[in-house]
Coordinates of C-alpha atoms in Angstrom, one line a residue:
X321 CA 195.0 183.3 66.4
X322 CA 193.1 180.8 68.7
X323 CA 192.4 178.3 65.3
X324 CA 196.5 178.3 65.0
X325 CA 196.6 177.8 68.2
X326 CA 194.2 174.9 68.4
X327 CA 195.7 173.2 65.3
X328 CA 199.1 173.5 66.3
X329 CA 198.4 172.0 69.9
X330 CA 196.2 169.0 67.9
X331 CA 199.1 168.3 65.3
X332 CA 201.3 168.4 68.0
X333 CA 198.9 165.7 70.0
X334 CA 198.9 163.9 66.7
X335 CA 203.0 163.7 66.7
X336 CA 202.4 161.9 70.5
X337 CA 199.8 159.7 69.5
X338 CA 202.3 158.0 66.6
X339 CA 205.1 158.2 68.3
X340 CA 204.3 156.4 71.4
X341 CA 201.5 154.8 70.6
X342 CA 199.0 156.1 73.0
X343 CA 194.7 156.3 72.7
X344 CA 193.3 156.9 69.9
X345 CA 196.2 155.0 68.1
X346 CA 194.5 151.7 68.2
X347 CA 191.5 153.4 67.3
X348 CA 193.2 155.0 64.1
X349 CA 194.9 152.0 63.0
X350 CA 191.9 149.8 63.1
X351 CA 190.0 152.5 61.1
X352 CA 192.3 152.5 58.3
X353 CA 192.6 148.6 58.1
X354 CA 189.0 148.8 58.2
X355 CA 189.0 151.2 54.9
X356 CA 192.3 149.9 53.1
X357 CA 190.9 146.7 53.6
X358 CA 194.2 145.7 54.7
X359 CA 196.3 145.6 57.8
X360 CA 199.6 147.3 57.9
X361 CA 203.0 145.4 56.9
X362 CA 204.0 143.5 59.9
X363 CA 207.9 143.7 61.5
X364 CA 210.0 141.3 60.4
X365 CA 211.6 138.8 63.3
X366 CA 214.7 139.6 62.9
X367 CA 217.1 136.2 61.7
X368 CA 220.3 136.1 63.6
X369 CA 223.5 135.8 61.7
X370 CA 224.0 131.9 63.1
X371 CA 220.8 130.9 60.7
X372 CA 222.6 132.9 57.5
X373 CA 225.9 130.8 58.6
X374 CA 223.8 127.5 59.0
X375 CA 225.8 124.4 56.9
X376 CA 222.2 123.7 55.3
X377 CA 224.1 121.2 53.0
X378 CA 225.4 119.6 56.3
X379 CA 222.0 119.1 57.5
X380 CA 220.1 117.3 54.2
X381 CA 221.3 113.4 55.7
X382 CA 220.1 111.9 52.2
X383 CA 222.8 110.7 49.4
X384 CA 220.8 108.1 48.0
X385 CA 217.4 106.7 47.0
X386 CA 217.8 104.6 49.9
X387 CA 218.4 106.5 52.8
X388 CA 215.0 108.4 51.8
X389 CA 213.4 104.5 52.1
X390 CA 215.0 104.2 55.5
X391 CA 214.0 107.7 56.5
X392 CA 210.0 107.1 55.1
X393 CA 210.4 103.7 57.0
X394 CA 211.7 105.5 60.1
X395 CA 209.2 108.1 60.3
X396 CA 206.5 105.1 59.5
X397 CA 207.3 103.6 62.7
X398 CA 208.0 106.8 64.6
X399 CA 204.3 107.7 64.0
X400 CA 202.5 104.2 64.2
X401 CA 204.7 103.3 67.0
X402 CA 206.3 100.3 65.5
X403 CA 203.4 98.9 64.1
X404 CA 203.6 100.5 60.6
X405 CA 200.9 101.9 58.6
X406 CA 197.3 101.1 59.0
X407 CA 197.2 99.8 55.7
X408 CA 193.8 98.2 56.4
X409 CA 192.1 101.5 58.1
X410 CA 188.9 102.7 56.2
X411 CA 186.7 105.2 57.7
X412 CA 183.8 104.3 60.1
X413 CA 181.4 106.0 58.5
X414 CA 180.3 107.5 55.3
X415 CA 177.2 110.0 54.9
X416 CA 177.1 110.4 51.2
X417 CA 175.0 113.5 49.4
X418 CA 174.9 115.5 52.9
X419 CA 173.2 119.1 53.3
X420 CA 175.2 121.6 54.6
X421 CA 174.0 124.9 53.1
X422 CA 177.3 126.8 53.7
X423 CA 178.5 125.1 50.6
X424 CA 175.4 125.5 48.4
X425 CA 176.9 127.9 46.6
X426 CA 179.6 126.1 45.4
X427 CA 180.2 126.2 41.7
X428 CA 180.2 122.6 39.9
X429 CA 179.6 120.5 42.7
X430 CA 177.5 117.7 42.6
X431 CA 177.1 116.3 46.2
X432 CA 178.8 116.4 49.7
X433 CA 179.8 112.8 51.2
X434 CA 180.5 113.4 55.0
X435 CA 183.8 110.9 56.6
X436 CA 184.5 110.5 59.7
X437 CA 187.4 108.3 61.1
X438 CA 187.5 107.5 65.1
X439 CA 190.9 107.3 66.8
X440 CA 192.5 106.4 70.6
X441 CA 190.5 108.3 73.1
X442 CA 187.8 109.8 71.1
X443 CA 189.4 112.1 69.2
X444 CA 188.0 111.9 65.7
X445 CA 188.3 113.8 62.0
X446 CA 185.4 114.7 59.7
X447 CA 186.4 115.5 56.7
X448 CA 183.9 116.9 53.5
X449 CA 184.7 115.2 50.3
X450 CA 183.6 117.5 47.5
X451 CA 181.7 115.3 44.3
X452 CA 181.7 117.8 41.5
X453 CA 179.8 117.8 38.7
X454 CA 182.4 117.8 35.8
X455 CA 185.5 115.9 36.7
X456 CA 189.2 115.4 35.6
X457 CA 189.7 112.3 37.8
X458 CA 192.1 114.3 40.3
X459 CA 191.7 115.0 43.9
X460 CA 193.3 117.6 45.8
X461 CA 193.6 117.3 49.5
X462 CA 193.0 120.6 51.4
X463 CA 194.2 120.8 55.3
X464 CA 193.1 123.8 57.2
X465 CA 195.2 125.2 59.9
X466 CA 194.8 126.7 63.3
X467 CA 192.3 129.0 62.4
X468 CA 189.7 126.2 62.9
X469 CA 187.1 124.3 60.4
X470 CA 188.0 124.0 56.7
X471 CA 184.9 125.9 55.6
X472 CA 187.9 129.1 56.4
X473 CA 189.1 127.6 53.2
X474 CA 185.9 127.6 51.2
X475 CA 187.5 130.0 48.5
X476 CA 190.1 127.4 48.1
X477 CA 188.1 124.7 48.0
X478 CA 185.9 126.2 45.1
X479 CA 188.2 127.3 42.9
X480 CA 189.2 123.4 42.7
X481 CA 186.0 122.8 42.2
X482 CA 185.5 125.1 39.5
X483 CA 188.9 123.2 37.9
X484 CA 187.2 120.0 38.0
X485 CA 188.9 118.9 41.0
X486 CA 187.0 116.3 43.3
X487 CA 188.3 118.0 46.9
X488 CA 188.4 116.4 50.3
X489 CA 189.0 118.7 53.2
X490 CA 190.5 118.6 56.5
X491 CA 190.6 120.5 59.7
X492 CA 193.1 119.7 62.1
X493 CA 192.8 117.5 65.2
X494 CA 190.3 118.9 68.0
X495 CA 189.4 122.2 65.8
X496 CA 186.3 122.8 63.5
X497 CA 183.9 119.9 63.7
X498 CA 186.3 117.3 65.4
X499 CA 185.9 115.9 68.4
X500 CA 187.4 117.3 72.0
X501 CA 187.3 114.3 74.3
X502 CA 187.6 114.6 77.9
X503 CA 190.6 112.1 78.2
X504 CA 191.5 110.3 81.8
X505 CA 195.2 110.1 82.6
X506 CA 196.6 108.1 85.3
X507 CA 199.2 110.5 86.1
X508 CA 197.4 114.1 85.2
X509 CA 194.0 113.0 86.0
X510 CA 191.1 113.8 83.2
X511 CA 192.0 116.7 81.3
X512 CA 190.0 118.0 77.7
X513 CA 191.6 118.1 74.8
X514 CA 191.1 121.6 73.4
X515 CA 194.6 122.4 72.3
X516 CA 197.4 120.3 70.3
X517 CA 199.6 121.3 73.0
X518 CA 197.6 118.8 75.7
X519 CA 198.2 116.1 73.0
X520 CA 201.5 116.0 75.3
X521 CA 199.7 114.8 78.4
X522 CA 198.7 111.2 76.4
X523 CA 201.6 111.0 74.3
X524 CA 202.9 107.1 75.1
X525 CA 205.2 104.3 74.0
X526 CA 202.3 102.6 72.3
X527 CA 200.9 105.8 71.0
X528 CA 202.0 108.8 69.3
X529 CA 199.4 111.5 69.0
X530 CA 200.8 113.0 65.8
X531 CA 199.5 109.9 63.9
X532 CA 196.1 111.9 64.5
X533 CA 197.1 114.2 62.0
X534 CA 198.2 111.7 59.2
X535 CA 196.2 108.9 59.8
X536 CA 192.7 110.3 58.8
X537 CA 194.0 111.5 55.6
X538 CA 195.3 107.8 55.4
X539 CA 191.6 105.7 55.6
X540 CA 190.2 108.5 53.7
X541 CA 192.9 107.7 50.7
X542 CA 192.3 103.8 51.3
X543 CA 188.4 104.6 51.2
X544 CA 189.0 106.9 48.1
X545 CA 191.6 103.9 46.4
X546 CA 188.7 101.1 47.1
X547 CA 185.5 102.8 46.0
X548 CA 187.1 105.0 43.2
X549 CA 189.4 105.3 40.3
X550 CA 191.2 108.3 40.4
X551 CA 194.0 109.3 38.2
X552 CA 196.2 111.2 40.9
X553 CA 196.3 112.7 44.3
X554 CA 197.8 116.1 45.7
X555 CA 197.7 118.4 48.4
X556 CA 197.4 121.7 49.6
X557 CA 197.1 123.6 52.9
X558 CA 197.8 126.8 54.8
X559 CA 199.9 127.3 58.0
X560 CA 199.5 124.3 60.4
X561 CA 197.7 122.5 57.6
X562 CA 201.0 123.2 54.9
X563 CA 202.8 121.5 58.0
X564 CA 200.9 118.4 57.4
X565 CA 200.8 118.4 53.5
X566 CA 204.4 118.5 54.1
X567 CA 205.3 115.8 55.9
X568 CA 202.2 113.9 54.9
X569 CA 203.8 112.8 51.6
X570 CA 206.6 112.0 53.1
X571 CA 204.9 109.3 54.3
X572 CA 202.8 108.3 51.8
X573 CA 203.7 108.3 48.1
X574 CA 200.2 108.3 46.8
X575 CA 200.5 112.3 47.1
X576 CA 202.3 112.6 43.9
X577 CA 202.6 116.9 44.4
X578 CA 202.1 118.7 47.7
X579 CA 202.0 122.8 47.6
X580 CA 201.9 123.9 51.2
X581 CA 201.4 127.8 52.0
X582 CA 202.5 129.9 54.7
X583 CA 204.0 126.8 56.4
X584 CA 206.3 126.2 59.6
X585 CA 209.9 127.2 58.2
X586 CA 212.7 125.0 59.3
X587 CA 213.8 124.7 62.9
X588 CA 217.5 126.5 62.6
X589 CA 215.2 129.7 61.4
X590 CA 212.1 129.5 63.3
X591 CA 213.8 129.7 66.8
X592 CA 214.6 133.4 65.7
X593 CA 211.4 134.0 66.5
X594 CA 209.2 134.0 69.8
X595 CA 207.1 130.9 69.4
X596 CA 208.7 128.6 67.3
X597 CA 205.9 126.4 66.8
X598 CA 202.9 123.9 67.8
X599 CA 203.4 120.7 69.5
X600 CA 203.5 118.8 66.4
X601 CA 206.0 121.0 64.6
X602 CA 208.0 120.9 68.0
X603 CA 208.5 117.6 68.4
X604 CA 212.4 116.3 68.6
X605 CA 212.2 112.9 68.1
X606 CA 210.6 113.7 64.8
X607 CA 212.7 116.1 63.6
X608 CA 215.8 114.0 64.5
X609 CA 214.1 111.4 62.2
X610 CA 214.0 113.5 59.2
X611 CA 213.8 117.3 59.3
X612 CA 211.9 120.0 57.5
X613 CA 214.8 120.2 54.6
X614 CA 215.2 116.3 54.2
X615 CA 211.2 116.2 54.3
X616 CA 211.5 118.7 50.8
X617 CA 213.9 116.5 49.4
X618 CA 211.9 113.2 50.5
X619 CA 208.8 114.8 48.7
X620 CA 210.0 116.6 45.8
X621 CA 211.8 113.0 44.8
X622 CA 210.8 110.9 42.3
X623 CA 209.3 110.3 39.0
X624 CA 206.0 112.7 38.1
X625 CA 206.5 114.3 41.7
X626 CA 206.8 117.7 43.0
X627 CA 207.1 119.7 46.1
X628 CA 206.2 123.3 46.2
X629 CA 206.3 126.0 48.9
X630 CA 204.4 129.0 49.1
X631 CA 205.2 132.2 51.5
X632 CA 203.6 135.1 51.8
X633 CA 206.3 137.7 51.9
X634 CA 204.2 140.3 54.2
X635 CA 202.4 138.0 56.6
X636 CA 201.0 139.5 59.1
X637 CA 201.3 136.1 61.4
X638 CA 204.1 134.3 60.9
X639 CA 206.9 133.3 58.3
X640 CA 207.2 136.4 56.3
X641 CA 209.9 137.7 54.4
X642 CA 212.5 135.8 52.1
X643 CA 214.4 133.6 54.4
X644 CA 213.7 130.5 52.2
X645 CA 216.6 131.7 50.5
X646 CA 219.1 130.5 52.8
X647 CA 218.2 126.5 52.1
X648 CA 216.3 127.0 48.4
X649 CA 219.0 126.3 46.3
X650 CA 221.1 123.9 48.6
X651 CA 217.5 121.6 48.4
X652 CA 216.9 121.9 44.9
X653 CA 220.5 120.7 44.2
X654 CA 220.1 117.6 46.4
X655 CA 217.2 117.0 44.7
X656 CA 218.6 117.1 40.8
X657 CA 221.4 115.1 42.5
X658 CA 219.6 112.4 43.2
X659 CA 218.3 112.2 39.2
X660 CA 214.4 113.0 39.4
X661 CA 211.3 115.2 40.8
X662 CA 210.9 118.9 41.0
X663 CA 211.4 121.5 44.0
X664 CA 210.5 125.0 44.3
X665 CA 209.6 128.1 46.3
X666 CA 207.3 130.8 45.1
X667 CA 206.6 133.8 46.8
X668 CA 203.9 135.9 46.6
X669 CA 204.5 139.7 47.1
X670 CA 200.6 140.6 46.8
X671 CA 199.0 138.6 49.4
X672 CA 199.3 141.2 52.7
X673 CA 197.2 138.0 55.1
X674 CA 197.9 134.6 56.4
X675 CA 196.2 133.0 53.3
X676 CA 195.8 131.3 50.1
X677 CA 195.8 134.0 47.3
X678 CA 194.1 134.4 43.9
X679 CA 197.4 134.4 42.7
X680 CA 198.4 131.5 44.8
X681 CA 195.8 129.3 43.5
X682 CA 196.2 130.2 40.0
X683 CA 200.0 129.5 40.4
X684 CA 199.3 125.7 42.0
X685 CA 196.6 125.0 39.3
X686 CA 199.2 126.0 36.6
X687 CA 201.8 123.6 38.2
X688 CA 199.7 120.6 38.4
X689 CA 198.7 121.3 35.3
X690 CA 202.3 121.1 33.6

């Protein structure tokens, strides 16, 4: 009698505890992420009916191979503040056949060579270039995200090694090894750059700090172009860093294919959600320029390139779901319209984090491959 009791009252308690939330649900929840090695599916943001009745066609400005000249032009000048593109910028300084024993283990590679490019007000970029031992004459440019240093992307960063790949990798500006300057501002007074968002507090006429996220990659491809002879360059990130190898090769044609993950979706669907964004994915004047679908279209075009997109369909951070859908086609028509290049969306209904998946990797390696 009192052991029904008892078990009644505890499944009872265990009814509350689900329903509402209450201790030990956080306690139970981590536990079985903990031994299902996963966390549960997130909740969709819910997209408001406006974004299913967006004109996508309406918003894609290009009808010609022109206006996508103009529109790499404009953005050239957006960035670089009328100056155009540091066509002579070479890294500083080059530490070739480094030690850094978190990568010891990397299969096939040869040697390390550290780079490091120095911009306006200290802020820098290393980068790792990754020599392997057996090579198919390729690089791949890897951008970390928000989560910090590249090494997060080690397991990408091998498995292109392991495919012969030379790989230089990127962390975003102020994150992993980079530089955060303390910065003196006439009208703020001195204030550390910790966070992309102060990059607002030195933004200028003369100087636009988003050029720190292209122009590193930039020298590093001018350095790459003068000392060596490779056959082809393409790019890869995840989450802040598929924002960059999205509207990187926009800008600069030498990135022949470009397969961002888990990326920033376009602007008329991310204000669904609560945060919309970082300040370089928020910035107006850029977007009015050319915005995320006229960026696909601007890198998807031309002979021998592509442009694909990666999403996770049950991120637990941001993006999930299938709401591509809603531009996919409109983009891949404007792109067969205008007579060459390849555009295309895969999702991947396996990966349950915010990364780059075995099936992922194997999917971009078969692409560059065909």
């Amino acid at each position: 009698m009192i052991f029904s009791l008892v078990f009644v009252l505890a499944f009872s308690y265990g009814l509350f505890v689900g329903a509402y939330k209450i201790f030990p649900f956080d306690v139970i929840n981590h536990t079985k992420e903990v031994i299902f090695g996963d966390k549960a599916r997130p909740e969709h943001t819910i997209i408001n009916k406006f974004s299913y009745d967006t004109n996508v066609k309406n918003l894609i400005r290009i009808h010609s191979e022109q206006d996508i000249t103009n529109k790499r032009n404009d953005l050239i000048n957006y960035v670089w503040s009328g100056h155009g593109l540091p066509e002579s910028a070479m890294p500083q300084n080059v530490k070739e056949n480094i030690s850094d024993s978190r990568y010891h283990d990397l299969t096939n590679l040869q040697r390390i060579d550290k780079i490091t490019y120095e911009m306006d007000y200290g802020v820098n970029s290393i980068s790792y270039m990754f020599v392997p031992k057996e090579s198919n004459n390729k690089v791949v440019v890897y951008h970390q995200g928000h989560d910090g240093d590249f090494y997060a992307g080690k397991d990408t960063i091998e498995y292109f090694l392991k495919n012969k790949y030379t790989v230089i990798a990127f962390s975003m500006p102020l994150l992993g090894m980079n530089s955060q300057p303390v910065v003196e501002t006439q009208s703020f007074g001195p204030i550390i750059l910790k966070s992309h968002n102060h990059l607002r507090y030195i933004e200028s006429d003369s100087l636009k700090p988003v050029k720190f996220f292209f122009e590193p990659i930039y020298a590093s491809l001018n350095y790459l172009e003068q000392k060596y002879g490779f056959d082809a360059y393409y790019m890869t990130g995840i989450s802040g860093g598929a924002w960059v190898s999205m509207y990187y090769p926009a800008i600069d044609n030498r990135i022949s294919q470009s397969y961002p993950v888990a990326g920033p979706l376009p602007l008329y669907l991310r204000s669904n959600y609560d945060t919309i964004g970082d300040y370089e994915t928020e910035l107006p004047d850029l977007i009015r320029i050319a915005n995320e679908l006229e960026i696909y279209v601007m890198d998807a075009h031309g002979e021998n390139r592509k442009f694909i997109q990666i999403y996770n369909k049950y991120d637990p951070c941001c993006w999930s779901g299938t709401y591509f859908e809603t531009y996919e086609q409109t983009v891949k028509d404007k792109v067969k319209e205008l007579g060459s290049g390849i555009y295309d969306v895969n999702l991947d209904e396996t990966n349950k984090e915010h990364t780059i998946s075995q099936n992922t990797l194997d999917a971009i390696s078969r692409s560059m491959n065909s």
